mmCIF file of C-alpha atoms in Angstrom:
data_model
loop_
_atom_site.group_PDB
_atom_site.id
_atom_site.type_symbol
_atom_site.label_atom_id
_atom_site.label_comp_id
_atom_site.label_asym_id
_atom_site.label_seq_id
_atom_site.Cartn_x
_atom_site.Cartn_y
_atom_site.Cartn_z
ATOM 1 C CA MET J 1 -9.617 -92.171 4.440
ATOM 2 C CA GLN J 2 -11.631 -89.218 5.499
ATOM 3 C CA ARG J 3 -10.517 -89.659 9.056
ATOM 4 C CA ARG J 4 -6.874 -89.442 8.089
ATOM 5 C CA ASP J 5 -7.358 -86.184 6.182
ATOM 6 C CA LYS J 6 -9.084 -84.578 9.166
ATOM 7 C CA LYS J 7 -6.173 -85.575 11.402
ATOM 8 C CA SER J 8 -3.561 -84.066 9.118
ATOM 9 C CA ASN J 9 -5.598 -80.870 8.787
ATOM 10 C CA ARG J 10 -5.749 -80.528 12.573
ATOM 11 C CA ALA J 11 -2.000 -80.935 12.810
ATOM 12 C CA ARG J 12 -1.478 -78.115 10.299
ATOM 13 C CA GLN J 13 -3.851 -75.644 11.920
ATOM 14 C CA GLY J 14 -2.042 -72.521 13.156
ATOM 15 C CA THR J 15 0.977 -72.869 10.904
ATOM 16 C CA VAL J 16 -0.214 -69.975 8.750
ATOM 17 C CA ALA J 17 -0.562 -67.768 11.820
ATOM 18 C CA VAL J 18 3.004 -68.546 12.911
ATOM 19 C CA LEU J 19 4.301 -67.938 9.403
ATOM 20 C CA ALA J 20 2.372 -64.646 9.210
ATOM 21 C CA CYS J 21 3.954 -63.490 12.490
ATOM 22 C CA PHE J 22 7.478 -64.116 11.189
ATOM 23 C CA LEU J 23 6.735 -62.370 7.892
ATOM 24 C CA MET J 24 5.163 -59.428 9.764
ATOM 25 C CA ILE J 25 8.396 -58.926 11.722
ATOM 26 C CA GLY J 26 10.328 -58.804 8.458
ATOM 27 C CA MET J 27 7.854 -56.351 6.929
ATOM 28 C CA LEU J 28 8.058 -54.067 9.962
ATOM 29 C CA GLY J 29 11.845 -54.135 9.693
ATOM 30 C CA LEU J 30 11.667 -53.026 6.055
ATOM 31 C CA VAL J 31 9.225 -50.225 6.910
ATOM 32 C CA ALA J 32 11.531 -49.050 9.712
ATOM 33 C CA PHE J 33 14.490 -49.050 7.314
ATOM 34 C CA ALA J 34 12.489 -47.039 4.756
ATOM 35 C CA VAL J 35 11.490 -44.430 7.361
ATOM 36 C CA ASP J 36 15.086 -43.962 8.534
ATOM 37 C CA LEU J 37 16.418 -43.829 4.976
ATOM 38 C CA GLY J 38 13.767 -41.282 3.964
ATOM 39 C CA TYR J 39 14.610 -39.079 6.939
ATOM 40 C CA MET J 40 18.326 -39.241 6.085
ATOM 41 C CA ALA J 41 17.584 -38.206 2.481
ATOM 42 C CA ASN J 42 15.377 -35.334 3.657
ATOM 43 C CA SER J 43 18.036 -34.096 6.074
ATOM 44 C CA GLN J 44 20.630 -34.169 3.249
ATOM 45 C CA THR J 45 18.328 -31.950 1.175
ATOM 46 C CA GLU J 46 17.917 -29.568 4.127
ATOM 47 C CA LEU J 47 21.711 -29.430 4.591
ATOM 48 C CA GLN J 48 22.197 -28.588 0.906
ATOM 49 C CA ARG J 49 19.548 -25.867 1.057
ATOM 50 C CA SER J 50 21.215 -24.352 4.099
ATOM 51 C CA ALA J 51 24.670 -24.431 2.455
ATOM 52 C CA ASP J 52 23.333 -22.946 -0.791
ATOM 53 C CA SER J 53 21.641 -19.999 0.912
ATOM 54 C CA ALA J 54 24.666 -19.330 3.133
ATOM 55 C CA ALA J 55 27.082 -19.352 0.179
ATOM 56 C CA LEU J 56 24.883 -17.062 -1.919
ATOM 57 C CA ALA J 57 24.373 -14.575 0.907
ATOM 58 C CA ALA J 58 28.070 -14.523 1.843
ATOM 59 C CA CYS J 59 29.109 -14.107 -1.788
ATOM 60 C CA ASN J 60 26.721 -11.184 -2.075
ATOM 61 C CA GLU J 61 28.752 -9.487 0.677
ATOM 62 C CA LEU J 62 31.770 -9.501 -1.663
ATOM 63 C CA HIS J 63 29.936 -7.227 -4.077
ATOM 64 C CA TYR J 64 31.494 -3.780 -3.967
ATOM 65 C CA GLY J 65 28.744 -1.225 -3.607
ATOM 66 C CA GLY J 66 30.907 1.898 -3.635
ATOM 67 C CA THR J 67 31.027 4.744 -6.109
ATOM 68 C CA PRO J 68 32.198 3.647 -9.552
ATOM 69 C CA GLY J 69 35.731 4.775 -10.251
ATOM 70 C CA THR J 70 36.823 4.788 -6.597
ATOM 71 C CA PRO J 71 39.457 2.317 -5.397
ATOM 72 C CA THR J 72 38.031 -1.057 -4.414
ATOM 73 C CA ASN J 73 38.709 -2.272 -0.875
ATOM 74 C CA LEU J 74 36.950 -5.553 -0.154
ATOM 75 C CA SER J 75 38.793 -6.409 3.071
ATOM 76 C CA SER J 76 35.922 -5.393 5.359
ATOM 77 C CA TYR J 77 33.393 -7.123 3.076
ATOM 78 C CA ALA J 78 35.453 -10.339 3.001
ATOM 79 C CA ALA J 79 35.800 -10.296 6.783
ATOM 80 C CA TYR J 80 32.028 -9.931 7.198
ATOM 81 C CA ALA J 81 31.165 -12.792 4.793
ATOM 82 C CA PRO J 82 31.564 -15.670 7.338
ATOM 83 C CA SER J 83 29.149 -14.067 9.817
ATOM 84 C CA VAL J 84 26.579 -13.536 7.051
ATOM 85 C CA ALA J 85 27.025 -17.180 6.005
ATOM 86 C CA ALA J 86 26.444 -18.316 9.593
ATOM 87 C CA GLN J 87 23.329 -16.148 9.840
ATOM 88 C CA TYR J 88 21.793 -17.575 6.665
ATOM 89 C CA ALA J 89 22.812 -21.158 7.446
ATOM 90 C CA GLY J 90 21.103 -20.819 10.815
ATOM 91 C CA ALA J 91 17.957 -19.419 9.215
ATOM 92 C CA ASN J 92 17.506 -22.674 7.267
ATOM 93 C CA LYS J 93 16.768 -25.378 9.801
ATOM 94 C CA VAL J 94 18.159 -28.871 9.385
ATOM 95 C CA CYS J 95 16.308 -31.612 11.289
ATOM 96 C CA ALA J 96 14.271 -28.941 13.102
ATOM 97 C CA SER J 97 17.335 -27.125 14.491
ATOM 98 C CA ALA J 98 19.473 -24.264 13.231
ATOM 99 C CA PRO J 99 22.931 -25.464 12.152
ATOM 100 C CA GLY J 100 26.035 -23.591 13.234
ATOM 101 C CA LEU J 101 29.177 -23.164 11.148
ATOM 102 C CA GLY J 102 32.696 -23.895 12.333
ATOM 103 C CA ALA J 103 35.712 -21.691 11.650
ATOM 104 C CA SER J 104 36.844 -23.826 8.709
ATOM 105 C CA ASP J 105 33.356 -24.192 7.193
ATOM 106 C CA VAL J 106 33.474 -20.872 5.309
ATOM 107 C CA VAL J 107 36.211 -20.287 2.722
ATOM 108 C CA VAL J 108 36.441 -16.866 1.067
ATOM 109 C CA GLY J 109 38.810 -16.262 -1.814
ATOM 110 C CA TYR J 110 39.422 -15.836 -5.520
ATOM 111 C CA MET J 111 38.164 -18.339 -8.094
ATOM 112 C CA ALA J 112 39.833 -17.858 -11.479
ATOM 113 C CA ALA J 113 37.296 -19.858 -13.493
ATOM 114 C CA PRO J 114 33.942 -19.822 -11.689
ATOM 115 C CA GLY J 115 32.129 -21.336 -14.662
ATOM 116 C CA GLN J 116 34.230 -24.503 -14.663
ATOM 117 C CA ARG J 117 33.283 -27.514 -12.576
ATOM 118 C CA GLY J 118 35.835 -28.293 -9.885
ATOM 119 C CA ALA J 119 37.432 -24.829 -9.920
ATOM 120 C CA THR J 120 39.385 -24.119 -6.732
ATOM 121 C CA ILE J 121 39.335 -21.102 -4.460
ATOM 122 C CA ASP J 122 42.649 -19.302 -3.892
ATOM 123 C CA THR J 123 42.651 -17.834 -0.384
ATOM 124 C CA GLY J 124 46.121 -16.328 -0.812
ATOM 125 C CA ALA J 125 45.093 -13.965 -3.614
ATOM 126 C CA ASN J 126 44.696 -10.219 -3.224
ATOM 127 C CA VAL J 127 41.651 -9.555 -1.020
ATOM 128 C CA ASN J 128 40.339 -7.001 -3.514
ATOM 129 C CA SER J 129 40.009 -9.740 -6.139
ATOM 130 C CA TYR J 130 37.970 -12.104 -3.933
ATOM 131 C CA ASN J 131 34.902 -13.293 -5.808
ATOM 132 C CA ALA J 132 33.903 -16.651 -4.287
ATOM 133 C CA VAL J 133 32.646 -18.229 -1.073
ATOM 134 C CA GLN J 134 32.449 -21.931 -0.240
ATOM 135 C CA VAL J 135 30.282 -23.029 2.698
ATOM 136 C CA THR J 136 30.081 -26.498 4.271
ATOM 137 C CA VAL J 137 27.201 -27.294 6.612
ATOM 138 C CA ARG J 138 27.598 -30.507 8.580
ATOM 139 C CA ARG J 139 25.936 -32.636 11.194
ATOM 140 C CA SER J 140 28.341 -34.810 13.113
ATOM 141 C CA ALA J 141 28.926 -35.834 16.705
ATOM 142 C CA ASN J 142 31.197 -32.791 17.165
ATOM 143 C CA GLN J 143 29.167 -30.205 15.257
ATOM 144 C CA ASN J 144 25.372 -29.749 15.268
ATOM 145 C CA GLY J 145 24.789 -33.361 16.391
ATOM 146 C CA LEU J 146 24.223 -36.475 14.292
ATOM 147 C CA VAL J 147 21.219 -36.806 12.000
ATOM 148 C CA PRO J 148 18.980 -38.815 14.329
ATOM 149 C CA ALA J 149 17.854 -42.337 13.537
ATOM 150 C CA PHE J 150 14.482 -43.573 14.683
ATOM 151 C CA PHE J 151 14.156 -47.310 14.213
ATOM 152 C CA SER J 152 17.776 -48.273 13.590
ATOM 153 C CA LYS J 153 18.490 -47.456 17.245
ATOM 154 C CA ILE J 154 17.398 -51.038 17.839
ATOM 155 C CA PHE J 155 20.604 -52.117 16.077
ATOM 156 C CA GLY J 156 22.779 -49.638 18.013
ATOM 157 C CA ASN J 157 22.837 -46.836 15.421
ATOM 158 C CA SER J 158 22.129 -43.512 17.159
ATOM 159 C CA GLY J 159 22.461 -41.400 14.018
ATOM 160 C CA GLU J 160 24.391 -40.628 10.858
ATOM 161 C CA VAL J 161 27.009 -38.057 9.844
ATOM 162 C CA ALA J 162 25.959 -35.826 6.935
ATOM 163 C CA SER J 163 27.328 -32.729 5.220
ATOM 164 C CA ALA J 164 26.688 -30.504 2.211
ATOM 165 C CA THR J 165 28.972 -28.023 0.454
ATOM 166 C CA ALA J 166 28.005 -25.112 -1.784
ATOM 167 C CA THR J 167 30.119 -22.599 -3.695
ATOM 168 C CA ALA J 168 28.952 -19.233 -5.001
ATOM 169 C CA ALA J 169 31.064 -16.873 -7.126
ATOM 170 C CA PHE J 170 30.773 -13.633 -9.047
ATOM 171 C CA ILE J 171 31.744 -13.690 -12.688
ATOM 172 C CA GLY J 172 33.508 -10.392 -13.275
ATOM 173 C CA ASN J 173 33.883 -10.353 -17.039
ATOM 174 C CA ILE J 174 30.324 -9.344 -17.949
ATOM 175 C CA ASN J 175 30.345 -6.342 -20.262
ATOM 176 C CA GLY J 176 26.606 -5.858 -20.588
ATOM 177 C CA PHE J 177 24.005 -6.963 -23.028
ATOM 178 C CA GLY J 178 23.895 -6.557 -26.774
ATOM 179 C CA ILE J 179 21.815 -7.358 -29.801
ATOM 180 C CA PRO J 180 22.867 -10.673 -31.364
ATOM 181 C CA SER J 181 24.342 -10.469 -34.815
ATOM 182 C CA SER J 182 22.263 -11.784 -37.697
ATOM 183 C CA GLY J 183 22.384 -15.537 -38.056
ATOM 184 C CA SER J 184 22.884 -16.188 -34.346
ATOM 185 C CA GLY J 185 20.515 -16.550 -31.462
ATOM 186 C CA PRO J 186 17.216 -18.349 -31.060
ATOM 187 C CA ALA J 187 15.407 -16.522 -33.872
ATOM 188 C CA ALA J 188 17.923 -17.594 -36.518
#
């Protein structure tokens, strides 16, 4: 009986090594997927940061800095906003390169309710009432190049399309600060 056991053990030698090789290939595939997915998530965060800074800087250009009481003319400020947005978008690198903005990536106009989610920008309003800027930063085959893939190139994927949009607006109905009435506020 002992002879038979030794024979069957010899026949099974090496099966664990073969099994380990197949499992190692699967594990390497999962690690490669995780690296590519992590890089895509990081590039999305970089795109959003770039769009946020560009929208805030461009919206700041809409602020009228003239003498109080003089007529407001924001046409030159509104015309300058897209170039400021492009400058700030380019200052925030995405995937180690400065993104450029297309002609339709910067929308300047009037937003009636900036505090409400989903409020739209009216580009046909009077230029002197413009208070909002929307900036879209994208990486695609046509603009700024795809977000590169590292390991998924094995499966024929050279990269992914990604974009981020940010909107910044001035709220014009602020009348200043005041002392809360009794019974209201955090101390009540």
